[in-house]
């Protein structure tokens, strides 16, 4: 498993941030809670963090979410940008030992990935984003926790589907350890 910071990781951050942006800006369903959407970008972010590690996850989330906010024209909502970065960081840490780069992402890893992503979403959308919204923007608490709950649930569901499928497909496309050795 190779999760060091390399040229490959830098390229992955760029591609991941671009995918996060496209999915978060153009593949969205408005939710019933104001200023929140249902989209698939956190599945992409969870996958990138699992494959490339916590720094790649952090930077992918920070850059991708900043680009989304800039494209909407209302300015950057830093509390949510930071929460996206924290999600990528935490997922990278939670998945650090996954053998996904060795072509292994079976039932055990699927369960671990999904337990980790739910916990990470609870931390990010139940604590990080609302607390930073209060500290930075003095937003009303009721609104924040409604947005956090909606975002956390929607992101956990889309990460469970999209993130798991991406991880399974990536692992399936990787040669298994020892599969290319010549047997006599």
GROMACS .gro file of C-alpha atoms in nm:
model
  184
    1UNK     CA    1   0.000   0.000   0.000
    2UNK     CA    2   0.152   0.329  -0.110
    3UNK     CA    3  -0.007   0.642   0.033
    4UNK     CA    4   0.293   0.871   0.041
    5UNK     CA    5   0.280   1.221  -0.103
    6UNK     CA    6   0.403   1.181  -0.461
    7UNK     CA    7   0.342   1.323  -0.806
    8UNK     CA    8   0.072   1.058  -0.844
    9UNK     CA    9  -0.096   1.189  -0.527
   10UNK     CA   10  -0.076   1.550  -0.649
   11UNK     CA   11  -0.239   1.450  -0.977
   12UNK     CA   12  -0.503   1.254  -0.783
   13UNK     CA   13  -0.579   1.565  -0.574
   14UNK     CA   14  -0.632   1.769  -0.891
   15UNK     CA   15  -0.853   1.506  -1.050
   16UNK     CA   16  -1.037   1.442  -0.723
   17UNK     CA   17  -1.102   1.814  -0.666
   18UNK     CA   18  -1.230   1.848  -1.024
   19UNK     CA   19  -1.462   1.548  -0.982
   20UNK     CA   20  -1.578   1.677  -0.641
   21UNK     CA   21  -1.655   2.013  -0.805
   22UNK     CA   22  -1.844   1.868  -1.102
   23UNK     CA   23  -2.047   1.629  -0.886
   24UNK     CA   24  -2.119   1.894  -0.623
   25UNK     CA   25  -2.210   2.166  -0.868
   26UNK     CA   26  -2.386   1.989  -1.153
   27UNK     CA   27  -2.510   1.655  -1.019
   28UNK     CA   28  -2.734   1.785  -0.741
   29UNK     CA   29  -3.088   1.739  -0.617
   30UNK     CA   30  -3.223   2.021  -0.400
   31UNK     CA   31  -3.318   1.904  -0.052
   32UNK     CA   32  -3.616   2.024   0.152
   33UNK     CA   33  -3.375   2.204   0.389
   34UNK     CA   34  -3.261   2.551   0.268
   35UNK     CA   35  -2.907   2.581   0.130
   36UNK     CA   36  -2.846   2.206   0.119
   37UNK     CA   37  -2.836   1.965  -0.174
   38UNK     CA   38  -2.821   1.592  -0.223
   39UNK     CA   39  -2.525   1.500  -0.441
   40UNK     CA   40  -2.258   1.237  -0.489
   41UNK     CA   41  -1.934   1.429  -0.435
   42UNK     CA   42  -1.870   1.277  -0.092
   43UNK     CA   43  -1.866   0.929  -0.245
   44UNK     CA   44  -1.587   1.052  -0.473
   45UNK     CA   45  -1.408   1.214  -0.179
   46UNK     CA   46  -1.436   0.901   0.037
   47UNK     CA   47  -1.293   0.694  -0.248
   48UNK     CA   48  -1.003   0.935  -0.314
   49UNK     CA   49  -0.918   0.944   0.057
   50UNK     CA   50  -0.929   0.563   0.081
   51UNK     CA   51  -0.695   0.521  -0.214
   52UNK     CA   52  -0.457   0.817  -0.174
   53UNK     CA   53  -0.462   0.887   0.200
   54UNK     CA   54  -0.554   1.162   0.444
   55UNK     CA   55  -0.360   1.455   0.293
   56UNK     CA   56  -0.508   1.385  -0.050
   57UNK     CA   57  -0.853   1.358   0.110
   58UNK     CA   58  -0.807   1.685   0.298
   59UNK     CA   59  -0.686   1.882  -0.005
   60UNK     CA   60  -0.942   1.728  -0.241
   61UNK     CA   61  -1.224   1.830  -0.007
   62UNK     CA   62  -1.089   2.180   0.058
   63UNK     CA   63  -1.016   2.261  -0.307
   64UNK     CA   64  -1.327   2.095  -0.450
   65UNK     CA   65  -1.568   2.260  -0.205
   66UNK     CA   66  -1.402   2.599  -0.248
   67UNK     CA   67  -1.452   2.572  -0.626
   68UNK     CA   68  -1.820   2.479  -0.577
   69UNK     CA   69  -1.883   2.779  -0.353
   70UNK     CA   70  -1.699   3.016  -0.588
   71UNK     CA   71  -1.902   2.891  -0.886
   72UNK     CA   72  -2.235   2.961  -0.713
   73UNK     CA   73  -2.137   3.328  -0.674
   74UNK     CA   74  -2.226   3.376  -0.305
   75UNK     CA   75  -1.869   3.353  -0.183
   76UNK     CA   76  -1.690   3.078   0.000
   77UNK     CA   77  -1.872   2.934   0.302
   78UNK     CA   78  -1.558   2.843   0.497
   79UNK     CA   79  -1.724   2.639   0.769
   80UNK     CA   80  -1.853   2.387   0.515
   81UNK     CA   81  -1.533   2.396   0.311
   82UNK     CA   82  -1.340   2.306   0.625
   83UNK     CA   83  -1.593   2.032   0.709
   84UNK     CA   84  -1.540   1.882   0.361
   85UNK     CA   85  -1.164   1.887   0.412
   86UNK     CA   86  -1.199   1.729   0.756
   87UNK     CA   87  -1.418   1.456   0.606
   88UNK     CA   88  -1.147   1.375   0.350
   89UNK     CA   89  -0.878   1.379   0.619
   90UNK     CA   90  -1.073   1.154   0.856
   91UNK     CA   91  -1.166   0.909   0.580
   92UNK     CA   92  -0.802   0.892   0.471
   93UNK     CA   93  -0.700   0.813   0.829
   94UNK     CA   94  -0.980   0.560   0.875
   95UNK     CA   95  -0.893   0.379   0.551
   96UNK     CA   96  -0.513   0.409   0.586
   97UNK     CA   97  -0.457   0.035   0.623
   98UNK     CA   98  -0.704  -0.076   0.356
   99UNK     CA   99  -0.540  -0.303   0.096
  100UNK     CA  100  -0.741  -0.139  -0.184
  101UNK     CA  101  -0.426  -0.062  -0.386
  102UNK     CA  102  -0.346  -0.434  -0.372
  103UNK     CA  103  -0.681  -0.511  -0.535
  104UNK     CA  104  -0.856  -0.610  -0.212
  105UNK     CA  105  -1.186  -0.450  -0.111
  106UNK     CA  106  -1.416  -0.725   0.004
  107UNK     CA  107  -1.700  -0.751   0.251
  108UNK     CA  108  -1.486  -0.666   0.554
  109UNK     CA  109  -1.348  -0.350   0.390
  110UNK     CA  110  -1.694  -0.249   0.263
  111UNK     CA  111  -1.829  -0.271   0.618
  112UNK     CA  112  -1.532  -0.083   0.764
  113UNK     CA  113  -1.549   0.184   0.493
  114UNK     CA  114  -1.918   0.244   0.557
  115UNK     CA  115  -1.892   0.247   0.935
  116UNK     CA  116  -1.604   0.495   0.904
  117UNK     CA  117  -1.784   0.720   0.656
  118UNK     CA  118  -2.097   0.740   0.870
  119UNK     CA  119  -1.889   0.833   1.177
  120UNK     CA  120  -1.693   1.089   0.971
  121UNK     CA  121  -2.014   1.245   0.835
  122UNK     CA  122  -2.159   1.268   1.188
  123UNK     CA  123  -1.844   1.447   1.306
  124UNK     CA  124  -1.831   1.682   1.007
  125UNK     CA  125  -2.198   1.771   0.963
  126UNK     CA  126  -2.310   1.727   1.324
  127UNK     CA  127  -2.018   1.907   1.489
  128UNK     CA  128  -1.757   2.073   1.264
  129UNK     CA  129  -1.984   2.260   1.019
  130UNK     CA  130  -2.246   2.379   1.271
  131UNK     CA  131  -1.991   2.486   1.533
  132UNK     CA  132  -1.787   2.676   1.272
  133UNK     CA  133  -2.109   2.833   1.135
  134UNK     CA  134  -2.182   2.964   1.486
  135UNK     CA  135  -1.826   3.084   1.546
  136UNK     CA  136  -1.761   3.235   1.201
  137UNK     CA  137  -2.105   3.350   1.083
  138UNK     CA  138  -2.321   3.367   1.402
  139UNK     CA  139  -2.586   3.158   1.228
  140UNK     CA  140  -2.905   3.051   1.415
  141UNK     CA  141  -2.855   2.714   1.584
  142UNK     CA  142  -3.187   2.556   1.474
  143UNK     CA  143  -3.112   2.615   1.107
  144UNK     CA  144  -2.759   2.483   1.138
  145UNK     CA  145  -2.847   2.153   1.292
  146UNK     CA  146  -3.131   2.098   1.041
  147UNK     CA  147  -2.883   2.159   0.759
  148UNK     CA  148  -2.623   1.939   0.930
  149UNK     CA  149  -2.869   1.654   0.980
  150UNK     CA  150  -2.991   1.671   0.619
  151UNK     CA  151  -2.637   1.694   0.482
  152UNK     CA  152  -2.505   1.419   0.707
  153UNK     CA  153  -2.779   1.172   0.615
  154UNK     CA  154  -2.773   1.254   0.241
  155UNK     CA  155  -2.393   1.242   0.227
  156UNK     CA  156  -2.377   0.914   0.419
  157UNK     CA  157  -2.627   0.750   0.183
  158UNK     CA  158  -2.457   0.875  -0.133
  159UNK     CA  159  -2.112   0.784   0.003
  160UNK     CA  160  -2.237   0.435   0.089
  161UNK     CA  161  -2.354   0.386  -0.268
  162UNK     CA  162  -2.108   0.581  -0.484
  163UNK     CA  163  -1.801   0.553  -0.260
  164UNK     CA  164  -1.843   0.180  -0.209
  165UNK     CA  165  -1.898   0.118  -0.581
  166UNK     CA  166  -1.589   0.322  -0.673
  167UNK     CA  167  -1.375   0.136  -0.418
  168UNK     CA  168  -1.501  -0.206  -0.531
  169UNK     CA  169  -1.446  -0.119  -0.899
  170UNK     CA  170  -1.098   0.022  -0.834
  171UNK     CA  171  -0.991  -0.284  -0.636
  172UNK     CA  172  -1.133  -0.517  -0.901
  173UNK     CA  173  -0.930  -0.339  -1.170
  174UNK     CA  174  -0.603  -0.375  -0.977
  175UNK     CA  175  -0.393  -0.688  -1.028
  176UNK     CA  176  -0.397  -0.905  -0.718
  177UNK     CA  177  -0.069  -0.948  -0.534
  178UNK     CA  178   0.120  -1.236  -0.694
  179UNK     CA  179  -0.123  -1.273  -0.985
  180UNK     CA  180   0.138  -1.173  -1.241
  181UNK     CA  181   0.412  -1.409  -1.128
  182UNK     CA  182   0.504  -1.700  -1.346
  183UNK     CA  183   0.413  -2.039  -1.204
  184UNK     CA  184   0.606  -2.347  -1.318
   0.00000   0.00000   0.00000
